[in-house]
Short mmCIF file of C-alpha atoms in Angstrom, two decimals:
data_model
loop_
_atom_site.label_atom_id
_atom_site.label_comp_id
_atom_site.label_asym_id
_atom_site.label_seq_id
_atom_site.Cartn_x
_atom_site.Cartn_y
_atom_site.Cartn_z
CA MET T 12 0.18 0.36 0.06
CA SER T 13 1.36 3.12 -0.74
CA PHE T 14 0.23 7.45 0.01
CA ASN T 15 0.98 9.58 -2.32
CA ALA T 16 -0.17 13.33 -2.00
CA PHE T 17 0.48 16.36 -4.53
CA VAL T 18 -0.20 20.14 -5.06
CA LEU T 19 0.15 21.67 -8.69
CA GLY T 20 0.38 25.23 -9.59
CA GLU T 21 1.01 27.49 -12.15
CA TYR T 22 2.02 31.08 -12.29
CA ASN T 23 1.01 33.66 -14.94
CA ASP T 24 1.74 37.16 -14.40
CA SER T 25 1.68 39.30 -17.35
CA THR T 26 2.43 42.04 -16.12
CA LEU T 27 5.82 41.42 -15.80
CA PRO T 28 9.12 42.09 -18.10
CA VAL T 29 10.38 38.26 -17.55
CA ASP T 30 7.18 36.79 -18.33
CA ASP T 31 6.52 35.10 -14.82
CA ARG T 32 3.06 33.52 -14.48
CA TRP T 33 0.69 32.10 -12.47
CA SER T 34 -2.41 31.02 -13.27
CA ARG T 35 -5.67 30.00 -11.83
CA ASP T 36 -4.89 25.67 -12.33
CA ASP T 37 -3.99 24.99 -9.04
CA ARG T 38 -4.91 21.74 -8.01
CA ILE T 39 -4.32 19.58 -5.20
CA GLY T 40 -4.37 16.25 -6.03
CA PHE T 41 -3.99 12.78 -3.54
CA SER T 42 -3.30 9.20 -4.49
CA VAL T 43 -3.33 5.44 -2.84
CA ARG T 44 -2.51 2.35 -4.49
CA GLN T 45 -2.89 -1.11 -2.20
CA GLU T 46 -2.03 -4.26 -4.05
CA ILE T 47 -4.77 -6.40 -5.19
CA PHE T 48 -3.53 -9.61 -5.83
CA GLY T 49 0.47 -10.74 -5.76
CA GLY T 50 0.66 -13.99 -7.23
CA GLY T 51 0.89 -15.42 -3.67
CA SER T 52 3.89 -12.66 -2.88
CA LEU T 53 3.03 -12.24 0.60
CA ARG T 54 2.74 -15.28 0.92
CA ALA T 55 5.75 -17.25 -0.06
CA ARG T 56 7.58 -14.48 2.25
CA ARG T 57 6.36 -15.45 5.19
CA SER T 58 7.17 -19.05 4.44
CA GLU T 59 10.46 -17.89 3.42
CA ALA T 60 10.69 -16.18 6.80
CA ARG T 61 9.26 -19.43 9.08
CA GLN T 62 11.78 -21.18 7.21
CA GLN T 63 14.94 -18.98 7.96
CA THR T 64 13.90 -18.36 11.56
CA ARG T 65 13.17 -22.63 11.81
CA GLY T 66 16.90 -22.91 10.14
CA ALA T 67 17.89 -19.51 12.54
CA GLU T 68 16.76 -21.84 15.18
CA ALA T 69 18.21 -25.36 14.20
CA SER T 70 22.08 -23.65 13.94
CA LEU T 71 21.42 -22.27 17.77
CA ASP T 72 20.32 -25.49 19.16
CA ALA T 73 23.45 -27.40 17.12
CA ALA T 74 26.06 -24.75 18.35
CA ARG T 75 24.15 -25.10 21.82
CA GLN T 76 25.04 -29.01 21.48
CA GLU T 77 28.50 -28.12 20.62
CA LEU T 78 29.06 -25.78 22.97
CA GLU T 79 27.57 -28.58 26.20
CA ILE T 80 30.40 -31.14 24.72
CA ALA T 81 32.89 -29.10 24.44
CA VAL T 82 32.05 -28.09 28.03
CA ARG T 83 31.90 -31.79 29.49
CA ARG T 84 34.95 -32.12 27.23
CA ALA T 85 36.79 -29.71 28.78
CA PHE T 86 35.48 -30.77 32.89
CA LEU T 87 36.85 -34.07 32.64
CA SER T 88 40.21 -33.08 30.91
CA ALA T 89 40.37 -30.58 34.35
CA LEU T 90 39.20 -33.34 36.80
CA ARG T 91 41.72 -35.92 35.02
CA GLN T 92 44.84 -33.27 35.27
CA ASP T 93 43.57 -32.59 38.74
CA ALA T 94 44.02 -36.23 39.28
CA VAL T 95 47.41 -36.40 37.23
CA PHE T 96 48.51 -33.99 39.77
CA GLN T 97 47.62 -35.13 42.93
CA ARG T 98 49.56 -38.25 41.96
CA ARG T 99 52.55 -35.99 40.61
CA ALA T 100 52.27 -34.11 43.88
CA ALA T 101 52.43 -37.38 45.89
CA ALA T 102 54.70 -38.72 44.33
CA GLU T 103 57.02 -35.81 44.34
CA ARG T 104 56.07 -35.58 48.52
CA ALA T 105 57.63 -39.26 48.57
CA ALA T 106 60.91 -38.42 46.38
CA ARG T 107 61.59 -35.47 48.93
CA GLU T 108 61.14 -37.86 52.09
CA ARG T 109 63.29 -40.41 50.19
CA PHE T 110 65.99 -37.48 49.79
CA GLU T 111 65.88 -36.41 52.89
CA ALA T 112 66.16 -39.91 54.53
CA ALA T 113 69.46 -40.47 51.82
CA GLN T 114 70.70 -36.78 53.76
CA LEU T 115 70.33 -38.28 57.01
CA GLU T 116 71.78 -41.60 56.07
CA LEU T 117 74.89 -39.49 54.05
CA SER T 118 75.25 -37.45 57.10
CA ARG T 119 75.52 -40.57 59.52
CA ALA T 120 77.38 -42.63 56.63
CA THR T 121 75.03 -45.39 56.14
CA LYS T 122 74.77 -44.34 52.51
CA THR T 123 76.69 -42.87 49.52
CA ILE T 124 77.12 -39.89 48.07
CA THR T 125 75.73 -41.75 45.06
CA ASP T 126 72.80 -43.20 46.81
CA PHE T 127 72.35 -39.34 47.32
CA VAL T 128 73.13 -38.54 44.75
CA LEU T 129 70.52 -41.04 43.18
CA ALA T 130 67.31 -39.30 45.67
CA ASN T 131 68.50 -36.21 45.21
CA GLU T 132 67.75 -36.57 40.87
CA ASP T 133 64.52 -38.58 41.68
CA TYR T 134 63.16 -35.64 43.98
CA TYR T 135 63.94 -32.77 41.54
CA ASN T 136 62.37 -35.03 38.86
CA ALA T 137 58.89 -35.74 40.63
CA SER T 138 59.81 -32.18 41.36
CA ILE T 139 59.29 -31.47 37.92
CA ASP T 140 56.71 -33.45 36.89
CA ALA T 141 54.17 -32.34 39.79
CA VAL T 142 55.03 -28.43 38.68
CA SER T 143 53.69 -30.09 35.01
CA ALA T 144 50.93 -31.79 36.63
CA LYS T 145 50.11 -28.35 37.75
CA PHE T 146 50.70 -26.16 35.20
CA ALA T 147 48.45 -29.33 32.89
CA ARG T 148 45.50 -28.68 35.22
CA ASP T 149 45.61 -24.92 35.20
CA GLN T 150 45.40 -25.18 31.84
CA GLN T 151 41.96 -27.24 31.73
CA ARG T 152 40.55 -25.19 34.66
CA VAL T 153 41.11 -21.61 32.03
CA ARG T 154 40.09 -23.55 29.01
CA LEU T 155 36.88 -24.31 31.10
CA ALA T 156 36.91 -21.64 32.75
CA ILE T 157 36.38 -19.36 29.30
CA LEU T 158 33.80 -22.13 27.77
CA THR T 159 31.46 -21.37 30.36
CA GLY T 160 31.97 -17.68 30.82
CA SER T 161 33.17 -17.51 34.62
CA LEU T 162 36.35 -16.88 35.81
CA THR T 163 37.31 -17.85 39.24
CA GLU T 164 40.36 -18.66 41.49
CA PHE T 165 43.30 -21.04 41.17
CA ARG T 166 44.56 -22.47 43.71
#
């Protein structure tokens, strides 16, 4: 549907040398145009809009499911990395106890320097493994926080 309004006038003033004119033919008009039959175009546009809406909803559902799967995987990975860190931290504590025992026995001359060096090496390797596991755990926690949109404090 469209509406138009118009005003027409003609200027005729013969008294001026420039030939300017105003006539008494002034008109005002108004027109209305309404499409009576569009060949089903309105129905087709509505149908297309509904299909686009359904397509957008399907895309949103697919994205929601992908995000849910990614969050579940990140959560399980964070739990797994936390368990690995706990085991490596326990191994580090045990290696430290062995190192301190070897240090004490070395001072009492009941162990050799070789035993002490090996215990020291085991302790440092266990410490490196524990730090690596803690870093991997924290990376998974950050990934999970990014996916869920919430950052929390890490211990």
